[in-house]
Coordinates of C-alpha atoms and ligand atoms in Angstrom, one line a residue:
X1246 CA -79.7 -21.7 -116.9
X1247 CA -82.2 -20.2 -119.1
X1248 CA -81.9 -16.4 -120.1
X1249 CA -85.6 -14.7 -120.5
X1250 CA -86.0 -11.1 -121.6
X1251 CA -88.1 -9.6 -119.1
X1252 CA -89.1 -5.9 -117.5
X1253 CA -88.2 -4.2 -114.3
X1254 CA -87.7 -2.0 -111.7
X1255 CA -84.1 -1.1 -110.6
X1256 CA -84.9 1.3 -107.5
X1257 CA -88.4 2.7 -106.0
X1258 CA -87.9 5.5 -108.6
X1259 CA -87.3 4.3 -111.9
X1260 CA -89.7 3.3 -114.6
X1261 CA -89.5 -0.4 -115.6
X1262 CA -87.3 -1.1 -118.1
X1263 CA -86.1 -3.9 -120.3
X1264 CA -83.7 -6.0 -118.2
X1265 CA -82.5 -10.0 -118.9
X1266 CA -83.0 -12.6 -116.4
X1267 CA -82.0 -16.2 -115.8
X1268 CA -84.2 -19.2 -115.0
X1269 CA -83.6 -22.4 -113.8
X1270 CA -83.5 -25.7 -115.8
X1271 CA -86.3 -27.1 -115.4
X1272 CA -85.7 -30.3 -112.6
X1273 CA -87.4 -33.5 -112.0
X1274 CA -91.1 -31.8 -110.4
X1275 CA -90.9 -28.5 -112.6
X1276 CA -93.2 -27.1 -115.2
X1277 CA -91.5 -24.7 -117.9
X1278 CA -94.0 -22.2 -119.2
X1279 CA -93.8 -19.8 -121.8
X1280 CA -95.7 -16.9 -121.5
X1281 CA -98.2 -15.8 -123.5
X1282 CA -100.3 -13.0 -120.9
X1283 CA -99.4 -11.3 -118.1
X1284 CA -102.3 -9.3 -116.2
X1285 CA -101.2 -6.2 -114.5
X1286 CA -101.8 -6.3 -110.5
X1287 CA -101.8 -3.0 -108.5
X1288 CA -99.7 -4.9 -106.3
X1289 CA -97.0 -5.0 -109.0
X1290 CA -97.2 -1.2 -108.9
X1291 CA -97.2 -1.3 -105.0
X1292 CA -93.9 -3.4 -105.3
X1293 CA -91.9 -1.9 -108.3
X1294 CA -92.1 1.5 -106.2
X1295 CA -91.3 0.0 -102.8
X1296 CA -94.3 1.1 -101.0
X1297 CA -94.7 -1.8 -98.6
X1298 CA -91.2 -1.2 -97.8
X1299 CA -89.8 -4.7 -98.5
X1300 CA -88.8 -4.8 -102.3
X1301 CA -86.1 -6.5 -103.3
X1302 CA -84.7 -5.0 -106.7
X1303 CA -84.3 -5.7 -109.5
X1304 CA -88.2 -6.2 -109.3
X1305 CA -89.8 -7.8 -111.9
X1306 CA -93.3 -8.0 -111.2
X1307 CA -96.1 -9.9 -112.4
X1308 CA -98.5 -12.6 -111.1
X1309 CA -101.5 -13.0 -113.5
X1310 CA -99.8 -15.5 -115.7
X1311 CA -101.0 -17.7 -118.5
X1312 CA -99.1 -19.8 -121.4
X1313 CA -97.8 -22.7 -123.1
X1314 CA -95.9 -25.6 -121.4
X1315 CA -92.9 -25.9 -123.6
X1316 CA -91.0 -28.7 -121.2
X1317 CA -91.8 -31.0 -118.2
X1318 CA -89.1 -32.3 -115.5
X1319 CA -89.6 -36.5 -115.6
X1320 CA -91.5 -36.8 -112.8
X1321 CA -94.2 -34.2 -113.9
X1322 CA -97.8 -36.3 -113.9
X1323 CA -100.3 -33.6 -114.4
X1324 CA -99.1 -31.4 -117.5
X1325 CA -97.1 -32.2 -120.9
X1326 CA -95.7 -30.2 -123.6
X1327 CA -98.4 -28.2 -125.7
X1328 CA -100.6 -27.5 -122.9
X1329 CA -102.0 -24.3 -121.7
X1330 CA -101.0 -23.1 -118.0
X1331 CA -101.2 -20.7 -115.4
X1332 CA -99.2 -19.1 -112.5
X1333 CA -100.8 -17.0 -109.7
X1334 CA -99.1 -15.1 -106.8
X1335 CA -97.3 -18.5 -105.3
X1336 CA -94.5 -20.7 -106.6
X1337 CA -93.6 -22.4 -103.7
X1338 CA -94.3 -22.9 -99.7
X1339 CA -93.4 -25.0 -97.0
X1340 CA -95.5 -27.8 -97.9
X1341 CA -95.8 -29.0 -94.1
X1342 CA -97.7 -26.7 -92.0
X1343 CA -101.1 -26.5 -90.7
X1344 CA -102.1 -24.2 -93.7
X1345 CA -100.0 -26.1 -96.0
X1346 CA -101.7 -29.3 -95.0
X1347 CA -105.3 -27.6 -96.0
X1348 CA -104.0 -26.3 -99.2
X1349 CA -103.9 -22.8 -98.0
X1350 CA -100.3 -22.5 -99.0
X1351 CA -101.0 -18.4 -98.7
X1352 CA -100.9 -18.8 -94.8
X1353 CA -97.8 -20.6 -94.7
X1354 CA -96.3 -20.4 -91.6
X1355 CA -93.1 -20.9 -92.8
X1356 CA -93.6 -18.2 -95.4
X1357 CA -94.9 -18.9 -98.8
X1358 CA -92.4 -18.0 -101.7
X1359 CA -93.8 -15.4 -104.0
X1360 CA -94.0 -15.3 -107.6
X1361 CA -92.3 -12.6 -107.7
X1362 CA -90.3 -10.3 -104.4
X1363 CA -89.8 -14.0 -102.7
X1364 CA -89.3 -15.5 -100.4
X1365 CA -90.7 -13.2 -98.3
X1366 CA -88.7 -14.7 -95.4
X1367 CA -85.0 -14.8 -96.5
X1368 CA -83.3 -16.2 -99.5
X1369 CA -83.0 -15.4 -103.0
X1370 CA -85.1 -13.1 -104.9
X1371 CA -87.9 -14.8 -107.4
X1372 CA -88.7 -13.2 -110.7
X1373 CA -92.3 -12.8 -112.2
X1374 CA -94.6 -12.8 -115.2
X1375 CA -93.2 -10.0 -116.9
X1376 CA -90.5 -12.1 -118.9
X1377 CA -90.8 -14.3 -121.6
X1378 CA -90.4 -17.7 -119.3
X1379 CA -91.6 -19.2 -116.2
X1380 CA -90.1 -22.6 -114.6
X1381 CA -92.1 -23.1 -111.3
X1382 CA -92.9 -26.7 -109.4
X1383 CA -95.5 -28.6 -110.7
X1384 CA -98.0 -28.5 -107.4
X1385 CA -98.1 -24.6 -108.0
X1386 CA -99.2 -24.3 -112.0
X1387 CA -102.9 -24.6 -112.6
X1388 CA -104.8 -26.1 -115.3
X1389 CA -106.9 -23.6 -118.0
X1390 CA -110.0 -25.0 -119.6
X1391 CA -111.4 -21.5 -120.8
X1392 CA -111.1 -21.6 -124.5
X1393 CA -108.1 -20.8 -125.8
X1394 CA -109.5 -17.1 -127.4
X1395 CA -109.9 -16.0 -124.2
X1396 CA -106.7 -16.9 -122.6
X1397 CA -105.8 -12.9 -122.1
X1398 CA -108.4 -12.3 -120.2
X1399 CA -108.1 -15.5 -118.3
X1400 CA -104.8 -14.5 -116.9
X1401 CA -106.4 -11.9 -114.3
X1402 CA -108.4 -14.7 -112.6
X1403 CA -104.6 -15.8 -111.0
X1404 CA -104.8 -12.9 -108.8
X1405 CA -107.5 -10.8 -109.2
X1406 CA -109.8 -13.9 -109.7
X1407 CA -109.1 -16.3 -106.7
X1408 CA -108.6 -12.6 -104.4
X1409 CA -112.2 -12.4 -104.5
X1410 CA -113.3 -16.1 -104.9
X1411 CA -111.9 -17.0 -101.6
X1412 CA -113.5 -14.8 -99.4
X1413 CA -116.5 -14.7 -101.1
X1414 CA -116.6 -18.5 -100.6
X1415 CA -115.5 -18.5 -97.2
X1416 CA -118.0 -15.8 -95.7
X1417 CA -120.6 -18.1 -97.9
X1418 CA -121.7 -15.8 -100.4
X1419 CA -124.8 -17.0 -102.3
X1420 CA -128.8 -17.0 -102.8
X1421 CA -130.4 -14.9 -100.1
X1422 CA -127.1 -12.7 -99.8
X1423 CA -126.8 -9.5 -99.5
X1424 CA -122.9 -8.3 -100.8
X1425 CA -121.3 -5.2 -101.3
X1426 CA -118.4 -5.2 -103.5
X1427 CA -116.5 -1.9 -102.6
X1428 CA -113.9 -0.3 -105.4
X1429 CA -114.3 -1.1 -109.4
X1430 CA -110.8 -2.0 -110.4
X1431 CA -109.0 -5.5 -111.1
X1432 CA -110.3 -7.0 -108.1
X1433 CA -113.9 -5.3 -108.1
X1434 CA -114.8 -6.2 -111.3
X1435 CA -113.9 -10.0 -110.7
X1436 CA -115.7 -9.6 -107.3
X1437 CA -118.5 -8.3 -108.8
X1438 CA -118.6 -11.0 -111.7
X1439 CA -118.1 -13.8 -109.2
X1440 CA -120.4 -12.8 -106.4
X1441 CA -123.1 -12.4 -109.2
X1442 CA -122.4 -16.3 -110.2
X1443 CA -122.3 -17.4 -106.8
X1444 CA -126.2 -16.2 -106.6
X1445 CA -126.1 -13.3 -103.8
X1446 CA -127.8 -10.1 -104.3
X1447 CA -125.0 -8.0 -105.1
X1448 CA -124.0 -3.9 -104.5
X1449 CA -121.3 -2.1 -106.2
X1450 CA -120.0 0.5 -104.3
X1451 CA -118.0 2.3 -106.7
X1452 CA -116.4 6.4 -106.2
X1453 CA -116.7 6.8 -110.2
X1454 CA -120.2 7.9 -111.7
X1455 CA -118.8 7.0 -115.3
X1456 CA -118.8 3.3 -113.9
X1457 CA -122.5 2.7 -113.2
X1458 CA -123.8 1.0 -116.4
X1459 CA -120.5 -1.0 -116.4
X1460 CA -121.0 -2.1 -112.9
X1461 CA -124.7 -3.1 -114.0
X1462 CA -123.6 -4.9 -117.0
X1463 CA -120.7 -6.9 -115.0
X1464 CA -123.3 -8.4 -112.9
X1465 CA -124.7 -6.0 -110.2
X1466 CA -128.2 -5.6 -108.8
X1467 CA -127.4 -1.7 -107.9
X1468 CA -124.5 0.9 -107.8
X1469 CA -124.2 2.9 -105.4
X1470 CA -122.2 6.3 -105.3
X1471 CA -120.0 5.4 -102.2
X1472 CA -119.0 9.8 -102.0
X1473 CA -122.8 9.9 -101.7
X1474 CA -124.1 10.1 -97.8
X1475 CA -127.6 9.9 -99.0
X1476 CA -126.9 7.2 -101.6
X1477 CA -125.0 5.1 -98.4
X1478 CA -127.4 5.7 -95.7
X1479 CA -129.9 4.5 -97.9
X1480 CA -128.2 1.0 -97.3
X1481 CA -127.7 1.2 -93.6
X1482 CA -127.6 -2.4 -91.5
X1483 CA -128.4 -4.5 -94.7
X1484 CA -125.1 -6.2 -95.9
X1485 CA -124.1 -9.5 -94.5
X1486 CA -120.6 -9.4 -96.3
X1487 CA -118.4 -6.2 -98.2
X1488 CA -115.4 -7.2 -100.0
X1489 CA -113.4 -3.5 -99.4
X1490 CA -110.8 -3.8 -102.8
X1491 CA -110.0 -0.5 -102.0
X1492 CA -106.1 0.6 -103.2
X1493 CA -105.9 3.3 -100.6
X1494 CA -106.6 4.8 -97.6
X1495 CA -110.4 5.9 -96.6
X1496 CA -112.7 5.9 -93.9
X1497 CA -114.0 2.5 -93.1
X1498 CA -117.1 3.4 -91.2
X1499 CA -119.1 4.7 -93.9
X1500 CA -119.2 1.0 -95.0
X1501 CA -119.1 -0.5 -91.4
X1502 CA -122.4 1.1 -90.8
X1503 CA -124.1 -1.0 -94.2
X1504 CA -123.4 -4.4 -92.1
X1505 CA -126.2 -6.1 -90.2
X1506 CA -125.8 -7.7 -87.1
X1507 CA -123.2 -10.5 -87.3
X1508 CA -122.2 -8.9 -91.6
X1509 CA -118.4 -8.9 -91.9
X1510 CA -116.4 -6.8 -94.2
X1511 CA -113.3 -8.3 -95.7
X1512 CA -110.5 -5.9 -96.5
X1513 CA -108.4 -7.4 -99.6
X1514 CA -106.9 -3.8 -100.5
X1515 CA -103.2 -3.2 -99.6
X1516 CA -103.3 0.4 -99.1
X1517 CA -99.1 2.0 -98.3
X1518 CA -100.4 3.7 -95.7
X1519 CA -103.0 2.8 -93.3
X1520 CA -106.6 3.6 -93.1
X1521 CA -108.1 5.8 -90.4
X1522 CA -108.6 3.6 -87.0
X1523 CA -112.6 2.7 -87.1
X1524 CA -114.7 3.9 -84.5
X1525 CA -115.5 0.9 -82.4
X1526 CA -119.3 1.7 -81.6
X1527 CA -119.5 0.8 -85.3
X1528 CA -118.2 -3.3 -84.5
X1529 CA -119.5 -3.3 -81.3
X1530 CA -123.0 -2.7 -80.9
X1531 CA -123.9 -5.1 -84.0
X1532 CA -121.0 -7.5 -83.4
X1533 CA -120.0 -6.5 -86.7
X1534 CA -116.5 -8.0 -88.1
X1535 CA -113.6 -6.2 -89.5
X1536 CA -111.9 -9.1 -91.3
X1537 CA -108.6 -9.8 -94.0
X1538 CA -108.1 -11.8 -96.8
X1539 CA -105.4 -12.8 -98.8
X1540 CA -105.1 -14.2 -102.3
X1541 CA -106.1 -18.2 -102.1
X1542 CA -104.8 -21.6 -101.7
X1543 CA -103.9 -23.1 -105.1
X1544 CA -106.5 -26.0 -104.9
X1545 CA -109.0 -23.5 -104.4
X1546 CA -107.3 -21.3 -107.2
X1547 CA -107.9 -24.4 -109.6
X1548 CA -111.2 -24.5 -107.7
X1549 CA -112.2 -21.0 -109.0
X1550 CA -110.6 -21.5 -112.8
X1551 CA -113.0 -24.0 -113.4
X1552 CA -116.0 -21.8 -111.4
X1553 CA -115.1 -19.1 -113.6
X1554 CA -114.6 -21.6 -117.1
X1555 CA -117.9 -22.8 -115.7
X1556 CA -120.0 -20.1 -115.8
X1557 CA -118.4 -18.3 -118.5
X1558 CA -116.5 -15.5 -116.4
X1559 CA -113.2 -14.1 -117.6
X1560 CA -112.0 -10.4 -116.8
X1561 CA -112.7 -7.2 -119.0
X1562 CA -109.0 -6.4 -120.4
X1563 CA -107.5 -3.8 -122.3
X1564 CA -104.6 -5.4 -123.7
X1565 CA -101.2 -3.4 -123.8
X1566 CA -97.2 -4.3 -124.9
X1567 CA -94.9 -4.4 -122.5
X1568 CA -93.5 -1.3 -123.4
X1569 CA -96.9 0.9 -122.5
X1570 CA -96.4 -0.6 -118.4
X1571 CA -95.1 2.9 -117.0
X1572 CA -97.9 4.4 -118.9
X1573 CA -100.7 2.3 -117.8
X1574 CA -99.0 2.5 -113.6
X1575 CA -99.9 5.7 -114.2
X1576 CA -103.8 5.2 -115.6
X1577 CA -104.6 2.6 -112.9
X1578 CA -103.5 5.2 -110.3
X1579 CA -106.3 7.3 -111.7
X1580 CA -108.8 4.3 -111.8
X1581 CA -108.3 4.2 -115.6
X1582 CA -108.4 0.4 -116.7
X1583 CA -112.0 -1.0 -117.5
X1584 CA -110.5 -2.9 -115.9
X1585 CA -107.8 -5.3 -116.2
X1586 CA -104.2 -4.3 -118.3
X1587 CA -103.0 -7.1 -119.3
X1588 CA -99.7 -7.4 -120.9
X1589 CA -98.8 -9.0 -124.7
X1590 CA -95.3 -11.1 -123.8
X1591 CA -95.5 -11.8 -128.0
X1592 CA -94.1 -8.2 -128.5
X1593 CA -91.5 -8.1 -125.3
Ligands
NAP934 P1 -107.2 -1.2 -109.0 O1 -107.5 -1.9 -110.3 O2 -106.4 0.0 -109.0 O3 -108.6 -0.9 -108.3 C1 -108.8 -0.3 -107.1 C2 -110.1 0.5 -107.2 O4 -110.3 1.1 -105.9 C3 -110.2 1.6 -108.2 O5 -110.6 1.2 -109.5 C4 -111.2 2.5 -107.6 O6 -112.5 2.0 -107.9 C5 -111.0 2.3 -106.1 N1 -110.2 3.4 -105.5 C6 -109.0 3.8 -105.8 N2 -108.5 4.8 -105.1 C7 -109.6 5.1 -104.3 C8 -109.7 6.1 -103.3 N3 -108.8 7.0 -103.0 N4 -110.9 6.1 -102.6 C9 -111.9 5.2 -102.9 N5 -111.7 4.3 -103.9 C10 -110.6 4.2 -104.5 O7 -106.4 -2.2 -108.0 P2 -106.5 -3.8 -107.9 O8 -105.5 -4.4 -108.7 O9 -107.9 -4.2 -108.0 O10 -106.0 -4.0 -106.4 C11 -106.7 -3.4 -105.3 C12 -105.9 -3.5 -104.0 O11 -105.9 -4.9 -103.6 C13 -104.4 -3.1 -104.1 O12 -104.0 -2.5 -102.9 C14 -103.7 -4.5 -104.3 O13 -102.4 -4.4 -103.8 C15 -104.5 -5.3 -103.3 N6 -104.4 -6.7 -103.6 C16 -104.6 -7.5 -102.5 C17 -104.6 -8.9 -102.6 C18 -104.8 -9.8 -101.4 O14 -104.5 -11.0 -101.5 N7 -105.4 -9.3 -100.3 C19 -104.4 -9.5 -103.9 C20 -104.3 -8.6 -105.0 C21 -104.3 -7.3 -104.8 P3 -113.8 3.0 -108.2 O15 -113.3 3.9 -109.3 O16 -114.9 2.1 -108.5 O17 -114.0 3.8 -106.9
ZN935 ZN1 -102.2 -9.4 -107.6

């Protein structure tokens, strides 16, 4: 086995703390990664304090992961030693489903094993990116060709990135569009970024006034106050897709009302608790859609690395040691990350 220093959550209630973990050698199909970046996901902070009610602890979070292969198992085809890698939310599924067969490993019906908190069905508990090593099959580590200078702020794209790629692809964002991107946080920003390179006409529905001009800058055509009635009912029935990133709980119809007929918003938020029930007149009477989203598939993960590499898209970090983590739980609660934390594993 391999020992790894890494951080983490002993109960719902304690801060993260140093803690040592063991990997696995690495065998025949595996990649061994040292890690370089970890970016910090609000559903690490929903984990490491239980509120979705199924941690497993000790919880060591993390699924934004990017480093340096430092060993391959023999019959490894894809990677060798020296190169650059990264890990997303995934590290293993079925591999013989319906959604398996499409390479959307994320609707395994069998039960996909997360990075970290996994399998979510059973069986032992899987360790994340905050650690100093990563051994993980070979069909779930995806290839980086950003430049190397910008691998920090590459390693949000593994969650936040592909979390808003997938749906912007699937409900066909692009020239002639009309998208909303609800919430400026991790995934906002990257939805915002994304939708913007994809060609649509895009709306950033933001509650903070001090994130206008960085909302503009990131890529949108307008912000709008979403605490605002007047500033919302001035974009009534225009929107044919929302991405909602929203972290908590809040009323859905005030951006139900922004669809046209046919527009679907996508919730990719996790919120503990739900939000308030809809009012139905809102769907029915312009067959609007009130849709979900999770994460991606990893072909489409690779899919959106090289998008991103592409058109020159990476994630606005603020980069922290591991030791700052309780610290910054606490700003992203407060919408205080512009607007990824990403973590330095050189000074774990
Ligand atoms: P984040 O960085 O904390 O961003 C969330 C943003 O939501 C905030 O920056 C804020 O934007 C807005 N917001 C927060 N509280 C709000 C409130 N009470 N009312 C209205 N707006 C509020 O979080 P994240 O990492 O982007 O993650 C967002 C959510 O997506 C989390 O629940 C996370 O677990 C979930 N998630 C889901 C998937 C998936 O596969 N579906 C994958 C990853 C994460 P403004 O300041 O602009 O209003
Ligand atoms: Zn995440």
């Amino acid at each position: 086995m391999i020992h790894s220093k890494a951080y983490a959550a002993l109960s719902a209630s304690s801060p993260l703390t140093p803690f040592e973990i063991q990997r696995r050698n690495p065998g025949p199909e595996d990649v061994q990664i040292d890690i370089l970046f970890c970016g910090v996901c609000h559903s690490d902070l929903h984990t490491a304090r239980n509120e979705w009610a199924n941690t497993l602890y000790p919880s060591v979070p993390g699924h934004e992961i990017v480093g340096r292969v430092v060993a391959v198992g023999d019959r490894v085809t894809g990677f060798k030693v020296g190169d650059l890698a990264g890990v997303g939310c995934m590290v293993d599924s079925c591999g013989h489903c319906h959604p398996c067969d499409e390479g959307e490993e994320q609707y395994c019906e069998n039960g996909f094993t997360g990075t970290y908190n996994g399998p979510v069905f059973g069986g032992e508990n899987t360790y994340g990116g905050y650690s100093q090593t990563i051994v993980v099959k070979e069909s779930f580590v995806l290839h980086i060709h950003h430049d190397e200078k910008d691998l920090a702020n590459v390693a949000p794209l593994l969650c936040a990135g592909i979390t808003t790629y997938s749906p912007l692809r699937h409900w066909k964002a692009g020239p002639g569009k009309k998208v909303g991107i609800v919430g400026l946080g991790g995934l906002g920003h990257m939805g915002v970024k994304i939708a913007h390179a994809m060609g649509a006409y895009v709306v950033l529905f933001t509650t903070s006034p001090g994130k206008i001009e960085d909302g503009k800058r990131l890529g949108a055509d307008e912000v709008c106050i979403s605490s605002d009635p007047a500033q919302m009912t001035a974009h009534a029935n225009q929107f044919d897709f929302i991405l909602n990133t929203v972290a908590a709980p809040h009323d859905l119809d005030a951006f139900l009302q922004l669809l046209k007929l046919d527009g679907t918003m996508t919730l990719v938020g996790a919120p503990a608790a739900p939000h308030p029930s809809p009012n139905v007149f809102n769907l029915i009477f312009k067959r609007r859609q009130l849709a979900g989203s999770l994460i991606g598939g990893i072909r489409e993960t690779q899919e959106m690395l090289d998008f991103c590499a592409q058109h020159d898209i990476v994630s606005d970090i603020e980069l922290i040691n591991m030791d700052y983590i309780n610290t910054a739980y606490e700003r992203m609660l407060k919408s205080d990350v512009k607007y990824r934390f990403v973590i330095n594993m050189a000074n774990l």
